């Protein structure tokens, strides 16, 4: 598998090698030794899966506070997403900046999002299924959200706010500047 450091190098796009034959293809999508060699947290403790029926569905920007801060390994089993990670580490030189990657079932790419980042995605196709592994268990008490369309983040989402399918929680999330608890 190939590890590609994005403009914020803590966030890594991963491109597994695909072994194609007449039946289709096979790929290793996670290997502890490869993650350790790359310096990425390999200790995932929970797998998640979500289905979003409409293109233009936005889930995020979410994170969990310590001691339940999560590293995430995101992949797409069906459809396509624009996956986004926002640096919310107050001491970081890239605080408030983001990186994005297209993940889809065809390219088979994954995105590694470390602790200290808010994560979200917008679906690009109907019936998109996202599978992701997290390094700490879910804790509702530690979960926080940042408004996905915060102009200060300047994220070039493929959907207008008025047309996006979002949860009430995400629609009402505070902007980054108004989010009291960050890293
Ligand atoms: C995240 C999570 C949620 N839930 C329950 C809580 C709610 O009753 C229901 C839906 O949760 P939520 O609306 O937060 O789901 P998403 O909007 O897809 O949230 C996810 O979206 C973005 C992309 C993320 O990166 C987060 O990992 C995750 O927060 O599932 C659980 O039981 N366990 C969990 O780990």
mmCIF file of C-alpha atoms and ligand atoms in Angstrom:
data_model
loop_
_atom_site.group_PDB
_atom_site.id
_atom_site.type_symbol
_atom_site.label_atom_id
_atom_site.label_comp_id
_atom_site.label_asym_id
_atom_site.label_seq_id
_atom_site.Cartn_x
_atom_site.Cartn_y
_atom_site.Cartn_z
ATOM 1 C CA UNK A 1 0.000 0.000 0.000
ATOM 2 C CA UNK A 2 1.140 3.540 -0.834
ATOM 3 C CA UNK A 3 1.047 6.310 1.781
ATOM 4 C CA UNK A 4 0.628 9.834 0.411
ATOM 5 C CA UNK A 5 1.103 12.721 2.859
ATOM 6 C CA UNK A 6 -1.331 15.554 2.075
ATOM 7 C CA UNK A 7 -0.625 19.294 2.421
ATOM 8 C CA UNK A 8 -1.117 18.873 6.168
ATOM 9 C CA UNK A 9 1.211 15.868 6.382
ATOM 10 C CA UNK A 10 -0.400 14.393 9.493
ATOM 11 C CA UNK A 11 -3.322 13.440 7.212
ATOM 12 C CA UNK A 12 -2.431 10.589 4.904
ATOM 13 C CA UNK A 13 -4.143 9.210 1.816
ATOM 14 C CA UNK A 14 -3.607 5.476 1.476
ATOM 15 C CA UNK A 15 -3.778 3.640 -1.833
ATOM 16 C CA UNK A 16 -3.858 -0.129 -1.419
ATOM 17 C CA UNK A 17 -2.389 -2.295 -4.164
ATOM 18 C CA UNK A 18 -5.114 -4.157 -6.068
ATOM 19 C CA UNK A 19 -4.519 -7.677 -7.373
ATOM 20 C CA UNK A 20 -6.861 -8.034 -10.343
ATOM 21 C CA UNK A 21 -7.872 -11.261 -12.041
ATOM 22 C CA UNK A 22 -10.813 -12.643 -14.004
ATOM 23 C CA UNK A 23 -12.935 -12.711 -10.797
ATOM 24 C CA UNK A 24 -12.349 -9.057 -9.933
ATOM 25 C CA UNK A 25 -9.674 -7.824 -7.475
ATOM 26 C CA UNK A 26 -8.192 -8.243 -4.001
ATOM 27 C CA UNK A 27 -6.535 -5.575 -1.833
ATOM 28 C CA UNK A 28 -5.109 -5.353 1.665
ATOM 29 C CA UNK A 29 -6.736 -2.221 3.115
ATOM 30 C CA UNK A 30 -5.006 -2.194 6.511
ATOM 31 C CA UNK A 31 -1.789 -3.738 7.824
ATOM 32 C CA UNK A 32 -0.506 -2.953 11.326
ATOM 33 C CA UNK A 33 3.168 -3.316 10.343
ATOM 34 C CA UNK A 34 2.787 -0.900 7.420
ATOM 35 C CA UNK A 35 0.978 1.656 9.602
ATOM 36 C CA UNK A 36 3.615 1.361 12.333
ATOM 37 C CA UNK A 37 6.404 1.776 9.775
ATOM 38 C CA UNK A 38 4.635 4.925 8.508
ATOM 39 C CA UNK A 39 4.201 6.243 12.061
ATOM 40 C CA UNK A 40 0.403 6.041 12.021
ATOM 41 C CA UNK A 41 -1.679 4.870 15.002
ATOM 42 C CA UNK A 42 -2.677 1.289 14.166
ATOM 43 C CA UNK A 43 -4.762 0.609 17.262
ATOM 44 C CA UNK A 44 -8.335 0.710 15.955
ATOM 45 C CA UNK A 45 -10.974 -0.457 18.413
ATOM 46 C CA UNK A 46 -14.256 0.169 16.578
ATOM 47 C CA UNK A 47 -15.516 -0.071 13.005
ATOM 48 C CA UNK A 48 -18.328 2.167 11.766
ATOM 49 C CA UNK A 49 -20.453 2.091 8.633
ATOM 50 C CA UNK A 50 -22.926 4.650 7.351
ATOM 51 C CA UNK A 51 -25.260 4.778 4.368
ATOM 52 C CA UNK A 52 -26.240 8.125 2.925
ATOM 53 C CA UNK A 53 -29.040 7.828 0.383
ATOM 54 C CA UNK A 54 -28.724 11.223 -1.278
ATOM 55 C CA UNK A 55 -25.774 12.796 -3.057
ATOM 56 C CA UNK A 56 -25.067 16.049 -1.258
ATOM 57 C CA UNK A 57 -25.374 14.515 2.209
ATOM 58 C CA UNK A 58 -22.882 16.108 4.616
ATOM 59 C CA UNK A 59 -21.871 14.333 7.820
ATOM 60 C CA UNK A 60 -19.538 16.309 10.107
ATOM 61 C CA UNK A 61 -17.411 18.107 11.052
ATOM 62 C CA UNK A 62 -17.029 15.891 14.117
ATOM 63 C CA UNK A 63 -14.379 15.046 16.677
ATOM 64 C CA UNK A 64 -14.160 13.611 20.186
ATOM 65 C CA UNK A 65 -12.301 15.328 23.025
ATOM 66 C CA UNK A 66 -9.555 13.548 24.962
ATOM 67 C CA UNK A 67 -9.356 10.954 26.435
ATOM 68 C CA UNK A 68 -11.661 9.737 23.653
ATOM 69 C CA UNK A 69 -9.993 11.595 20.795
ATOM 70 C CA UNK A 70 -10.071 9.382 17.726
ATOM 71 C CA UNK A 71 -7.772 8.695 14.848
ATOM 72 C CA UNK A 72 -9.892 7.528 11.883
ATOM 73 C CA UNK A 73 -9.293 5.399 8.808
ATOM 74 C CA UNK A 74 -12.012 6.225 6.275
ATOM 75 C CA UNK A 75 -12.958 4.264 3.163
ATOM 76 C CA UNK A 76 -15.875 4.025 0.733
ATOM 77 C CA UNK A 77 -17.517 0.673 0.026
ATOM 78 C CA UNK A 78 -20.080 2.083 -2.444
ATOM 79 C CA UNK A 79 -20.394 5.496 -4.112
ATOM 80 C CA UNK A 80 -18.080 8.437 -3.571
ATOM 81 C CA UNK A 81 -17.314 11.188 -1.062
ATOM 82 C CA UNK A 82 -15.255 14.302 -0.694
ATOM 83 C CA UNK A 83 -13.551 13.577 2.625
ATOM 84 C CA UNK A 84 -12.335 16.563 4.673
ATOM 85 C CA UNK A 85 -10.080 16.907 7.717
ATOM 86 C CA UNK A 86 -9.726 20.254 9.553
ATOM 87 C CA UNK A 87 -6.773 20.918 11.840
ATOM 88 C CA UNK A 88 -8.256 21.990 15.213
ATOM 89 C CA UNK A 89 -5.005 21.865 17.235
ATOM 90 C CA UNK A 90 -4.723 25.407 18.612
ATOM 91 C CA UNK A 91 -0.901 25.224 18.727
ATOM 92 C CA UNK A 92 -0.615 24.000 15.142
ATOM 93 C CA UNK A 93 0.785 26.231 12.399
ATOM 94 C CA UNK A 94 -2.047 24.870 10.220
ATOM 95 C CA UNK A 95 -4.817 25.505 12.786
ATOM 96 C CA UNK A 96 -8.098 26.048 10.961
ATOM 97 C CA UNK A 97 -6.726 24.797 7.660
ATOM 98 C CA UNK A 98 -8.050 21.662 5.984
ATOM 99 C CA UNK A 99 -7.172 18.981 3.476
ATOM 100 C CA UNK A 100 -9.604 17.019 1.318
ATOM 101 C CA UNK A 101 -9.517 13.885 -0.792
ATOM 102 C CA UNK A 102 -11.964 12.096 -3.084
ATOM 103 C CA UNK A 103 -12.572 8.594 -1.800
ATOM 104 C CA UNK A 104 -14.710 6.228 -3.844
ATOM 105 C CA UNK A 105 -15.384 2.544 -4.374
ATOM 106 C CA UNK A 106 -13.540 2.648 -7.694
ATOM 107 C CA UNK A 107 -10.268 4.209 -6.533
ATOM 108 C CA UNK A 108 -10.355 2.269 -3.267
ATOM 109 C CA UNK A 109 -8.400 5.026 -1.511
ATOM 110 C CA UNK A 110 -8.535 5.486 2.250
ATOM 111 C CA UNK A 111 -7.888 8.579 4.369
ATOM 112 C CA UNK A 112 -6.085 8.454 7.712
ATOM 113 C CA UNK A 113 -7.251 11.333 9.938
ATOM 114 C CA UNK A 114 -5.281 11.601 13.206
ATOM 115 C CA UNK A 115 -6.450 12.895 16.559
ATOM 116 C CA UNK A 116 -6.673 16.701 16.622
ATOM 117 C CA UNK A 117 -8.698 16.968 13.441
ATOM 118 C CA UNK A 118 -12.397 17.489 12.845
ATOM 119 C CA UNK A 119 -13.644 15.103 10.169
ATOM 120 C CA UNK A 120 -16.536 15.206 7.754
ATOM 121 C CA UNK A 121 -17.558 14.281 4.240
ATOM 122 C CA UNK A 122 -20.000 15.140 1.501
ATOM 123 C CA UNK A 123 -21.400 12.344 -0.637
ATOM 124 C CA UNK A 124 -20.947 12.704 -4.390
ATOM 125 C CA UNK A 125 -23.288 9.882 -5.413
ATOM 126 C CA UNK A 126 -26.568 8.417 -4.102
ATOM 127 C CA UNK A 127 -26.489 5.379 -1.774
ATOM 128 C CA UNK A 128 -22.923 6.012 -0.644
ATOM 129 C CA UNK A 129 -21.621 3.685 2.065
ATOM 130 C CA UNK A 130 -18.676 4.824 4.183
ATOM 131 C CA UNK A 131 -16.750 2.417 6.381
ATOM 132 C CA UNK A 132 -14.299 3.770 8.941
ATOM 133 C CA UNK A 133 -12.235 2.510 11.819
ATOM 134 C CA UNK A 134 -11.611 4.580 14.952
ATOM 135 C CA UNK A 135 -8.887 4.356 17.581
ATOM 136 C CA UNK A 136 -11.117 5.099 20.584
ATOM 137 C CA UNK A 137 -14.683 4.026 21.284
ATOM 138 C CA UNK A 138 -17.648 6.309 20.754
ATOM 139 C CA UNK A 139 -18.345 8.646 23.648
ATOM 140 C CA UNK A 140 -21.362 10.892 23.187
ATOM 141 C CA UNK A 141 -20.227 12.970 26.156
ATOM 142 C CA UNK A 142 -16.932 13.748 24.431
ATOM 143 C CA UNK A 143 -18.291 14.256 20.910
ATOM 144 C CA UNK A 144 -18.194 17.807 19.484
ATOM 145 C CA UNK A 145 -19.082 19.339 16.134
ATOM 146 C CA UNK A 146 -17.909 22.324 14.103
ATOM 147 C CA UNK A 147 -20.217 23.891 11.523
ATOM 148 C CA UNK A 148 -19.330 22.243 8.217
ATOM 149 C CA UNK A 149 -20.004 25.364 6.111
ATOM 150 C CA UNK A 150 -18.153 27.817 8.376
ATOM 151 C CA UNK A 151 -16.896 30.458 5.905
ATOM 152 C CA UNK A 152 -13.687 30.796 7.946
ATOM 153 C CA UNK A 153 -12.766 27.233 6.956
ATOM 154 C CA UNK A 154 -13.149 28.016 3.230
ATOM 155 C CA UNK A 155 -13.947 24.393 2.391
ATOM 156 C CA UNK A 156 -15.000 24.040 -1.251
ATOM 157 C CA UNK A 157 -17.896 21.648 -0.644
ATOM 158 C CA UNK A 158 -19.633 20.256 -3.755
ATOM 159 C CA UNK A 159 -23.053 21.270 -2.363
ATOM 160 C CA UNK A 160 -24.647 24.556 -1.329
ATOM 161 C CA UNK A 161 -25.731 24.913 2.306
ATOM 162 C CA UNK A 162 -29.360 25.290 1.203
ATOM 163 C CA UNK A 163 -29.276 22.032 -0.758
ATOM 164 C CA UNK A 164 -27.223 19.846 1.601
ATOM 165 C CA UNK A 165 -28.815 16.932 3.484
ATOM 166 C CA UNK A 166 -27.546 17.291 7.066
ATOM 167 C CA UNK A 167 -28.570 16.293 10.585
ATOM 168 C CA UNK A 168 -30.054 18.883 12.919
ATOM 169 C CA UNK A 169 -26.939 18.559 15.067
ATOM 170 C CA UNK A 170 -24.685 19.427 12.129
ATOM 171 C CA UNK A 171 -26.914 22.264 10.909
ATOM 172 C CA UNK A 172 -26.726 23.891 14.364
ATOM 173 C CA UNK A 173 -23.037 23.245 15.114
ATOM 174 C CA UNK A 174 -20.961 26.269 16.173
ATOM 175 C CA UNK A 175 -18.406 27.854 13.893
ATOM 176 C CA UNK A 176 -14.787 27.078 14.693
ATOM 177 C CA UNK A 177 -14.201 30.451 16.371
ATOM 178 C CA UNK A 178 -17.181 29.793 18.652
ATOM 179 C CA UNK A 179 -16.193 26.219 19.528
ATOM 180 C CA UNK A 180 -15.004 26.387 23.132
ATOM 181 C CA UNK A 181 -13.218 23.070 23.409
ATOM 182 C CA UNK A 182 -10.564 22.149 20.897
ATOM 183 C CA UNK A 183 -7.178 20.478 21.067
HETATM 184 C C1 LIG B 1 -20.478 8.143 15.603
HETATM 185 C C2 LIG B 1 -21.376 7.204 16.343
HETATM 186 C C3 LIG B 1 -22.735 7.411 16.435
HETATM 187 N N1 LIG B 1 -23.516 6.536 17.109
HETATM 188 C C4 LIG B 1 -24.966 6.775 17.146
HETATM 189 C C5 LIG B 1 -25.353 8.132 17.700
HETATM 190 C C6 LIG B 1 -26.574 8.508 16.918
HETATM 191 O O1 LIG B 1 -27.722 8.011 17.584
HETATM 192 C C7 LIG B 1 -26.424 7.775 15.599
HETATM 193 C C8 LIG B 1 -25.990 8.672 14.456
HETATM 194 O O2 LIG B 1 -24.859 9.387 14.890
HETATM 195 P P1 LIG B 1 -24.372 10.645 14.070
HETATM 196 O O3 LIG B 1 -25.550 11.437 13.607
HETATM 197 O O4 LIG B 1 -23.325 11.354 14.907
HETATM 198 O O5 LIG B 1 -23.679 9.974 12.815
HETATM 199 P P2 LIG B 1 -22.773 10.740 11.745
HETATM 200 O O6 LIG B 1 -23.306 12.099 11.484
HETATM 201 O O7 LIG B 1 -22.554 9.805 10.624
HETATM 202 O O8 LIG B 1 -21.406 10.937 12.541
HETATM 203 C C9 LIG B 1 -20.159 10.525 12.023
HETATM 204 O O9 LIG B 1 -19.847 11.444 11.035
HETATM 205 C C10 LIG B 1 -18.528 11.883 10.846
HETATM 206 C C11 LIG B 1 -18.190 11.666 9.402
HETATM 207 C C12 LIG B 1 -17.493 11.334 11.710
HETATM 208 O O10 LIG B 1 -16.299 11.415 11.425
HETATM 209 C C13 LIG B 1 -17.858 10.770 12.999
HETATM 210 O O11 LIG B 1 -17.063 9.634 13.233
HETATM 211 C C14 LIG B 1 -19.253 10.424 13.224
HETATM 212 O O12 LIG B 1 -19.650 11.352 14.204
HETATM 213 O O13 LIG B 1 -25.413 6.772 15.797
HETATM 214 C C15 LIG B 1 -22.998 5.426 17.735
HETATM 215 O O14 LIG B 1 -23.743 4.641 18.367
HETATM 216 N N2 LIG B 1 -21.652 5.200 17.682
HETATM 217 C C16 LIG B 1 -20.812 6.043 16.996
HETATM 218 O O15 LIG B 1 -19.593 5.781 16.945
#
